[in-house]
Coordinates of C-alpha atoms and ligand atoms in Angstrom, one line a residue:
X19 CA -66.0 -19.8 23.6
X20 CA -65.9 -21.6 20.0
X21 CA -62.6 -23.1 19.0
X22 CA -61.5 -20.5 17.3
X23 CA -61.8 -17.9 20.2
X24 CA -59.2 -20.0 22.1
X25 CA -56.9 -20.4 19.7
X26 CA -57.0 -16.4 19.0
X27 CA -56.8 -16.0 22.8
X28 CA -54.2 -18.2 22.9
X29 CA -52.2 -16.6 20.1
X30 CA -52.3 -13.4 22.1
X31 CA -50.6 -14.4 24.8
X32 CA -47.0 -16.6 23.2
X33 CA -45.2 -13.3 22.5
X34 CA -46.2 -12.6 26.4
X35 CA -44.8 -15.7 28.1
X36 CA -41.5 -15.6 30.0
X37 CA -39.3 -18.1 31.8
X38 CA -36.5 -17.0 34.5
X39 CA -35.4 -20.3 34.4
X40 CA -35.4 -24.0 32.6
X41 CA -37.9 -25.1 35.3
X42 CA -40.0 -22.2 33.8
X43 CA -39.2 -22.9 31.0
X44 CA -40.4 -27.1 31.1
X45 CA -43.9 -25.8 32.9
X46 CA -44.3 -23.6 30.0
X47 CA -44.2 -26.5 27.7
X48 CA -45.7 -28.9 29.6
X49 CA -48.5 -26.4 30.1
X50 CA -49.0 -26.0 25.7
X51 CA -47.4 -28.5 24.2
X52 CA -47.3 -32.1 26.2
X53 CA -49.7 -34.7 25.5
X54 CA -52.6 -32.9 27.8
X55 CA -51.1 -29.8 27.2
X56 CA -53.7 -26.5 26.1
X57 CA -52.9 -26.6 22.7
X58 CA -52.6 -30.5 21.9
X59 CA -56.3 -30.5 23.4
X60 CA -57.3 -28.6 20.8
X61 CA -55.6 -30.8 18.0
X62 CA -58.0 -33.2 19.9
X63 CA -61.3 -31.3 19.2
X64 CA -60.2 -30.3 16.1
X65 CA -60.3 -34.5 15.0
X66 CA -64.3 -33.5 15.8
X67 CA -64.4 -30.4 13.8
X68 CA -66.9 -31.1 10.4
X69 CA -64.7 -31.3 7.0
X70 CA -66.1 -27.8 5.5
X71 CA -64.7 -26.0 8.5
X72 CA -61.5 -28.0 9.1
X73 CA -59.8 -25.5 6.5
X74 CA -60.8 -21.8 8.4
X75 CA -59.9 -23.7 11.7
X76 CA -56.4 -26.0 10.8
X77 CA -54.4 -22.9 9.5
X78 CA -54.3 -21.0 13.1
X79 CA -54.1 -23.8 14.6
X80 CA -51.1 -24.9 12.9
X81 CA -50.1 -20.8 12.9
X82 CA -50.7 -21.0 16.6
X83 CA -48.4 -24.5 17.6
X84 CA -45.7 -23.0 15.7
X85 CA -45.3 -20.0 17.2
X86 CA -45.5 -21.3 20.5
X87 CA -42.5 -23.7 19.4
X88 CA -40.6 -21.0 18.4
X89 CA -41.4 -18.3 21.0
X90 CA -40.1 -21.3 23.7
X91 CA -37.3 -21.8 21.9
X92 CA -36.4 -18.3 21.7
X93 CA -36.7 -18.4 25.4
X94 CA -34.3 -21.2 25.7
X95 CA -31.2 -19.5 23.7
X96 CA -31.6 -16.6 25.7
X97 CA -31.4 -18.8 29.2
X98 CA -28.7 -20.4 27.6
X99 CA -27.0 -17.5 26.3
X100 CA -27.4 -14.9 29.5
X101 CA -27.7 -17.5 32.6
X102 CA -30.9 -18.2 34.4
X103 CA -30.5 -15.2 36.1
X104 CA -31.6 -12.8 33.4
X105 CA -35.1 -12.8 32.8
X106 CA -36.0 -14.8 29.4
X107 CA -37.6 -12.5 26.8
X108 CA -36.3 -9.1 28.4
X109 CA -34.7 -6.9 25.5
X110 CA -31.1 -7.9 25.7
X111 CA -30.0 -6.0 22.7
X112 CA -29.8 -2.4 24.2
X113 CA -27.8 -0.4 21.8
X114 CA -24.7 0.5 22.9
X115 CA -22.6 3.4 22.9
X116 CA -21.6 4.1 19.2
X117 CA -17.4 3.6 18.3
X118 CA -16.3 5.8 16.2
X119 CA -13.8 4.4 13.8
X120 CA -10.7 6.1 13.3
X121 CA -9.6 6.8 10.4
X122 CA -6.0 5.7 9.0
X123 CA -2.4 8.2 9.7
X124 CA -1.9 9.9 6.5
X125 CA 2.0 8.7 7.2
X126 CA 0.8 5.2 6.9
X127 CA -0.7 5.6 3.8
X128 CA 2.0 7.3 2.0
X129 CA 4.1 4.7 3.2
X130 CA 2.2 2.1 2.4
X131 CA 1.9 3.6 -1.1
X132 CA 5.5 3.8 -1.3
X133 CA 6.2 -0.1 -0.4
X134 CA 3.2 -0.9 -2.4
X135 CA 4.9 0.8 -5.1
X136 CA 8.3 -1.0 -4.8
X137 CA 7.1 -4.5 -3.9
X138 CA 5.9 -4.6 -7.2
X139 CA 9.3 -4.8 -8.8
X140 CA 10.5 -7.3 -5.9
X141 CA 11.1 -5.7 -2.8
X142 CA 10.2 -6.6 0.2
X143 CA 10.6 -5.5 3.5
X144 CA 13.3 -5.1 6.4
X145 CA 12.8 -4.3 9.7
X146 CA 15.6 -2.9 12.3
X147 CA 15.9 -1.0 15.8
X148 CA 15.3 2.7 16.4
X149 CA 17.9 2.6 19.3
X150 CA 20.9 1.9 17.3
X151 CA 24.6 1.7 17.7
X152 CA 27.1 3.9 15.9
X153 CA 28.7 1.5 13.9
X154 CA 25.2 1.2 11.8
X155 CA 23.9 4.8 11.4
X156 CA 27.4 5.9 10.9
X157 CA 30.6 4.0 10.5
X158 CA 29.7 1.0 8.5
X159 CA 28.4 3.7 6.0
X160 CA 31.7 5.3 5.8
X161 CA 31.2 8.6 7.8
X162 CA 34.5 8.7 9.3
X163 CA 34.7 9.6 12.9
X164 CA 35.4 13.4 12.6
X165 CA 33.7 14.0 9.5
X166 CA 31.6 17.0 8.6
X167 CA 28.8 14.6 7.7
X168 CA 27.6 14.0 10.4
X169 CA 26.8 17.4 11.5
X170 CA 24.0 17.0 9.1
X171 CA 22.4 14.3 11.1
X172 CA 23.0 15.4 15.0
X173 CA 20.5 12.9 16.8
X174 CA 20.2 12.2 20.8
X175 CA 22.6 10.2 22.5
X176 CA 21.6 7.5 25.0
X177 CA 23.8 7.1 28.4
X178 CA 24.6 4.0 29.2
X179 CA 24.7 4.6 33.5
X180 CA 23.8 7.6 35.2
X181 CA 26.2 9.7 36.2
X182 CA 28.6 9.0 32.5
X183 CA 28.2 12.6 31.2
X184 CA 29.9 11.3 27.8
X185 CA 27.9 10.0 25.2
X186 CA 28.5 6.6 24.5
X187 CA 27.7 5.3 21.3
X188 CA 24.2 4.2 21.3
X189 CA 22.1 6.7 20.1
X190 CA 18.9 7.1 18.0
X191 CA 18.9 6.4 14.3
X192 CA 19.0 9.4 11.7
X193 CA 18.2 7.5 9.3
X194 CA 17.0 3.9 8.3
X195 CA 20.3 3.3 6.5
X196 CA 21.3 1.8 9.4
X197 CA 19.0 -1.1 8.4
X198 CA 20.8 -1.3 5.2
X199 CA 23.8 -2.4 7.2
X200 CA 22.1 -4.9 9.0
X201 CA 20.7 -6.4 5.9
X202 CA 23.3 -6.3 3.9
X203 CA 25.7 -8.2 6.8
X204 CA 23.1 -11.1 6.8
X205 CA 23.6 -11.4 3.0
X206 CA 27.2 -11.8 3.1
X207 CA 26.9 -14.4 5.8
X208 CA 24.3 -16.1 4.2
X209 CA 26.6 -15.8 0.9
X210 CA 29.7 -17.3 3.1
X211 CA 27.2 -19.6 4.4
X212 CA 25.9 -21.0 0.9
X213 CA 29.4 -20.9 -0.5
X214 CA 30.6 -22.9 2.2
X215 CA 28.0 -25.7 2.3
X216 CA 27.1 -25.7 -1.6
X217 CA 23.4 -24.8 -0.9
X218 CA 21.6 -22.3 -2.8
X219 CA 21.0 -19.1 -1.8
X220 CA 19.4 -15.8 -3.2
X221 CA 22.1 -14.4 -4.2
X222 CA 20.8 -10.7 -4.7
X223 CA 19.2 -8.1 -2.4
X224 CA 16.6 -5.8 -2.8
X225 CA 14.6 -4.3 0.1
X226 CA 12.5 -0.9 1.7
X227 CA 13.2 0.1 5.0
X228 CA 10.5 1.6 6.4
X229 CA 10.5 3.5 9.5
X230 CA 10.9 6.3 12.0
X231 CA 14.4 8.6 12.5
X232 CA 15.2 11.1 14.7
X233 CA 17.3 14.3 14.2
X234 CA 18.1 17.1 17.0
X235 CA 16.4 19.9 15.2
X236 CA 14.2 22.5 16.6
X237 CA 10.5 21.8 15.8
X238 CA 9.2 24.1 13.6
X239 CA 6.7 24.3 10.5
X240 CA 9.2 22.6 8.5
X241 CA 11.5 20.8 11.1
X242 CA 10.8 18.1 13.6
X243 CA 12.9 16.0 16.1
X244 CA 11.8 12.6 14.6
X245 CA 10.2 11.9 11.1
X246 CA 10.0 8.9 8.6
X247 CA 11.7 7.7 6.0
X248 CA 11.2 4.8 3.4
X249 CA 14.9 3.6 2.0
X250 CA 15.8 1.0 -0.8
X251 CA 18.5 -1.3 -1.4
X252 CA 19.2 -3.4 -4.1
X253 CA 22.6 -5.2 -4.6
X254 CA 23.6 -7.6 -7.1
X255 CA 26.1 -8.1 -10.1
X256 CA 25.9 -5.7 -12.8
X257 CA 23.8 -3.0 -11.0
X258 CA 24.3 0.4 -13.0
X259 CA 23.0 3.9 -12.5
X260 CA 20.7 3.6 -15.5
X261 CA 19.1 0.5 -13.2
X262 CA 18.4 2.9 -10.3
X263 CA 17.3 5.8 -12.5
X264 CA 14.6 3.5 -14.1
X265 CA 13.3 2.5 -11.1
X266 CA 12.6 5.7 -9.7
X267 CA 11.1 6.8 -12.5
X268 CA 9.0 4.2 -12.4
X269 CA 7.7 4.8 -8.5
X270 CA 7.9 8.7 -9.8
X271 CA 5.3 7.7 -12.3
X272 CA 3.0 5.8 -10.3
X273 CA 3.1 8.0 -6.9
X274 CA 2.6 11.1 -8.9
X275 CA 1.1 10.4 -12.2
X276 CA 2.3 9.1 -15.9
X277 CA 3.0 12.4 -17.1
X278 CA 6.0 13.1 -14.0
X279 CA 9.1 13.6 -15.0
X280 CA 12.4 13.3 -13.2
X281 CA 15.8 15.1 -12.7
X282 CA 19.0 13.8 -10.9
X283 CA 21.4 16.7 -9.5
X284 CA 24.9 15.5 -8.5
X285 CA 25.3 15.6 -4.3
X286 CA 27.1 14.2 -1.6
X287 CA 26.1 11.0 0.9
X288 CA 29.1 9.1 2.9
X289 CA 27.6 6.3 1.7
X290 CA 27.2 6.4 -2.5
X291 CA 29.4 7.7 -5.1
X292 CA 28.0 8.7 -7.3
X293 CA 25.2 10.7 -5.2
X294 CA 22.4 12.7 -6.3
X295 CA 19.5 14.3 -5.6
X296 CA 16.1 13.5 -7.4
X297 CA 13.6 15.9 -8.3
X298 CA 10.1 15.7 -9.8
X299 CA 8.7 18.4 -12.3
X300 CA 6.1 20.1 -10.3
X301 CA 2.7 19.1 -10.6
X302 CA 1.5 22.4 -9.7
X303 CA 2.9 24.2 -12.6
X304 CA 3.1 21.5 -15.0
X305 CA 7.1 22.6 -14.8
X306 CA 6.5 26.1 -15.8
X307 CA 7.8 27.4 -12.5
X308 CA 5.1 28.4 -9.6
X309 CA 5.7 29.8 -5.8
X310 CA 5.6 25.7 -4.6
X311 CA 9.0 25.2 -6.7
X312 CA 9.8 28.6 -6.3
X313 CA 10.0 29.2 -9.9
X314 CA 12.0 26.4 -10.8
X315 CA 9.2 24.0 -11.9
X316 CA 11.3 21.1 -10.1
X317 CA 10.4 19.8 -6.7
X318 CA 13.2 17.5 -4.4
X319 CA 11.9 14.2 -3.0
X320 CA 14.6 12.0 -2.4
X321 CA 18.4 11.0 -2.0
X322 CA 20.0 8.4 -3.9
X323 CA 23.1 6.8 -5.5
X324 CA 25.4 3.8 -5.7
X325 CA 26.6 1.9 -2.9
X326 CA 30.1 3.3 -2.1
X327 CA 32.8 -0.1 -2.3
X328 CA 33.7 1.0 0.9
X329 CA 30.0 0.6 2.6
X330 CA 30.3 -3.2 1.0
X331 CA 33.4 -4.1 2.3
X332 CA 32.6 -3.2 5.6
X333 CA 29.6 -5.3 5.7
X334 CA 31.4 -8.1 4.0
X335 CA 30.3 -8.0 0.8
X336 CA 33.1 -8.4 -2.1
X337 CA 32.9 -4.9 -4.1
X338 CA 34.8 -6.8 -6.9
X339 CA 31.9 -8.7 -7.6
X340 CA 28.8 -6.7 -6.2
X341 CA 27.3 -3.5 -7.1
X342 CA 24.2 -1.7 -5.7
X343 CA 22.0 1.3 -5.7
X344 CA 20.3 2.8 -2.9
X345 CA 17.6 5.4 -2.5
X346 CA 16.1 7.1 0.9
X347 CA 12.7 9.7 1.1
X348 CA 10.8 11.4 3.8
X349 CA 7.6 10.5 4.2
X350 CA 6.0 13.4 5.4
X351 CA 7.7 15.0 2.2
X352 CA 5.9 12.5 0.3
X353 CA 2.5 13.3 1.9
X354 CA 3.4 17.1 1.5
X355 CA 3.3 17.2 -1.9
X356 CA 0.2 14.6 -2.2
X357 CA -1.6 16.4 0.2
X358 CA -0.2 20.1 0.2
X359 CA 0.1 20.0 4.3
X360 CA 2.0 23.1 5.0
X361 CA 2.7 22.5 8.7
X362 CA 4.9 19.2 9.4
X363 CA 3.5 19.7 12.6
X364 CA 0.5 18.2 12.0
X365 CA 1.2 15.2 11.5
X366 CA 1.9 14.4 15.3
X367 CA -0.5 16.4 17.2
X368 CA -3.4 14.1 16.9
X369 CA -6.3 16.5 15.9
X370 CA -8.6 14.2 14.4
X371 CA -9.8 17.0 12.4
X372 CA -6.7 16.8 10.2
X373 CA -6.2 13.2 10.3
X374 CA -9.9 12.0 9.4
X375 CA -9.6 14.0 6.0
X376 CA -7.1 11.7 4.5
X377 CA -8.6 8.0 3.8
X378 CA -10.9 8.6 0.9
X379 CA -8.0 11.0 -0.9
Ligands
DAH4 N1 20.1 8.6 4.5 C1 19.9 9.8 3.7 C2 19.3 10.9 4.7 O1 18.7 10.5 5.7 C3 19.0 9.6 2.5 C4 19.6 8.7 1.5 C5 20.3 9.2 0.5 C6 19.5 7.4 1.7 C7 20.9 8.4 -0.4 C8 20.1 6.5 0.7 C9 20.8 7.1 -0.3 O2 20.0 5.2 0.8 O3 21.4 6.3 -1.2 O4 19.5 12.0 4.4

């Protein structure tokens, strides 16, 4: 065999070599690559070779010790990487069971939308409990104990022992203006606080409280047992109407388009005075009047007004001195008219035929 026919054999065989172990492994290279190993040998002869053929010879030669050096250490990351008790150079990379990604809730991007929207004008987020106490989904926001309020916002009562048939005051949130109370509490310590130790302190609020509510409705097409809301809060001196108006026109605007416009109706909440109710002209129509705004070319999205004195006071904060506004929508009245979903239903049922068509909207 010429010199050449060896190294080709040779060649042949490095993808072909296998170690199950480091001992394997060492004979492999003691075998090629040592001192008397196959392949040094024939750097030997090659020192013999005549110069005009030293060019056609050198290059798979050099071709040859190089991919022995990398086919052993190939073998070496793979004993290092699987334990000596997998077989070096078996096909480790078996293709596994595709994951399907999911696809994001079209509730979380609406809501995300929404806080994007607002935390662009400064507000940021609060966070408070679903299983809440009376005092903050009710009487700190000035539904008095017998009022005809609350029949708008029947919700599920939690026992607090068996056997106590009558409800006791904890009980799951209607709505997340019970977070308002929290919030606005820890500002008028932190106030206190500030105004008792001369530190500084922000001495406005202004945040979204995202989250879910529960109601004791039947389930229907347009009814459900819990749901989610996104409310806002901003109290400081000097807040007017025309301040709140402006900002949801602005998040009217950006949710719905430049051209939206917006109407505020007079209405009643325990907890503003003035109330109202805002619509948005109807996108469908262009405000004409269509069967979606049944003719009226306005379509309501959301509750809103100024912070009654009497919701301030009771969480400590001086109404002689503050004012706020304070503004709560449905979600999944959001995502209706983004996404024309006739069925509230839908949104909790999980058929990933729905949900996967939202992401790329
Ligand atoms: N909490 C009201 C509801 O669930 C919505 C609402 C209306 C929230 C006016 C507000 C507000 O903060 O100012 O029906």
């Amino acid at each position: 065999m010429t010199i050449l026919d060896r190294i080709a054999a040779l060649q042949q065989q490095v993808a072909e070599l296998k170690a199950a172990n480091q001992e394997e492994l060492e004979n492999l290279r003691i075998k090629y690559l040592s001192k008397k190993g196959e392949i040094s040998q024939l750097y030997d002869e090659f020192r013999a070779v005549p110069k005009e053929e030293k060019a056609a010879i050198g290059a798979p030669l050099n071709v040859l010790r190089q991919s022995m050096e990398a086919h052993l250490n190939e073998l070496r990351e793979h004993l290092a990487a699987a334990g000596s008790s997998i077989v070096a150079g078996e096909d480790l990379t078996r293709t596994p069971d595709p994951i399907e990604l999911g696809t994001r809730h079209p509730l979380s991007l609406v809501r995300e939308e929404i806080v994007d929207i607002f935390s662009r004008i400064g507000f940021t987020v609060a966070d408070g409990p679903e299983v809440e106490d009376d005092r903050h989904v009710f009487g700190m926001l000035n539904f008095a104990p017998e009022h005809p309020a609350r029949d708008m916002q029947d919700t599920f009562f939690v026992e607090k022992e068996e056997g106590i048939q009558k409800p006791t005051d904890i009980l799951l949130r209607t709505h997340t203006s019970s977070v308002q109370t929290r919030v606005m509490t820890e500002f008028a310590r932190r106030l206190k606080e500030a105004d008792a130790t001369g530190k500084e302190c922000e001495r406005s609020l202004r945040v979204l409280c995202p989250g879910r509510v529960y109601r004791n409705e039947a389930i229907s097409a347009r009814a459900h047992c819990f749901f989610h809301q996104v409310e806002g809060l901003y109290i400081d001196k000097n807040v007017s109407f025309a301040d709140l108006r402006q900002a949801l026109l602005y998040f009217a605007k950006e949710m719905f388009g430049a051209g939206t416009q917006i109407r505020l109706r007079p209405s009643y909440f325990p907890f503003t005075e003035p109330s109202a109710e805002m619509d948005i002209s109807c996108d469908l129509c262009g405000g004409k009047g269509c069967a979606f705004c049944k003719g009226t070319g306005w379509v309501e999205i959301l509750g809103c007004g100024m912070v009654d004195p009497n919701v301030l006071e009771s969480c400590g904060i001086d109404s002689t001195v503050y004012t706020g506004y304070a503004f709560g929508m449905g979600v999944e009245r959001i995502a209706n008219l983004k996404y024309r979903v006739k069925d509230l239903r839908l949104f909790s049922e999980n058929d990933v035929r729905f949900l996967r068509q939202f992401e790329s909207c």
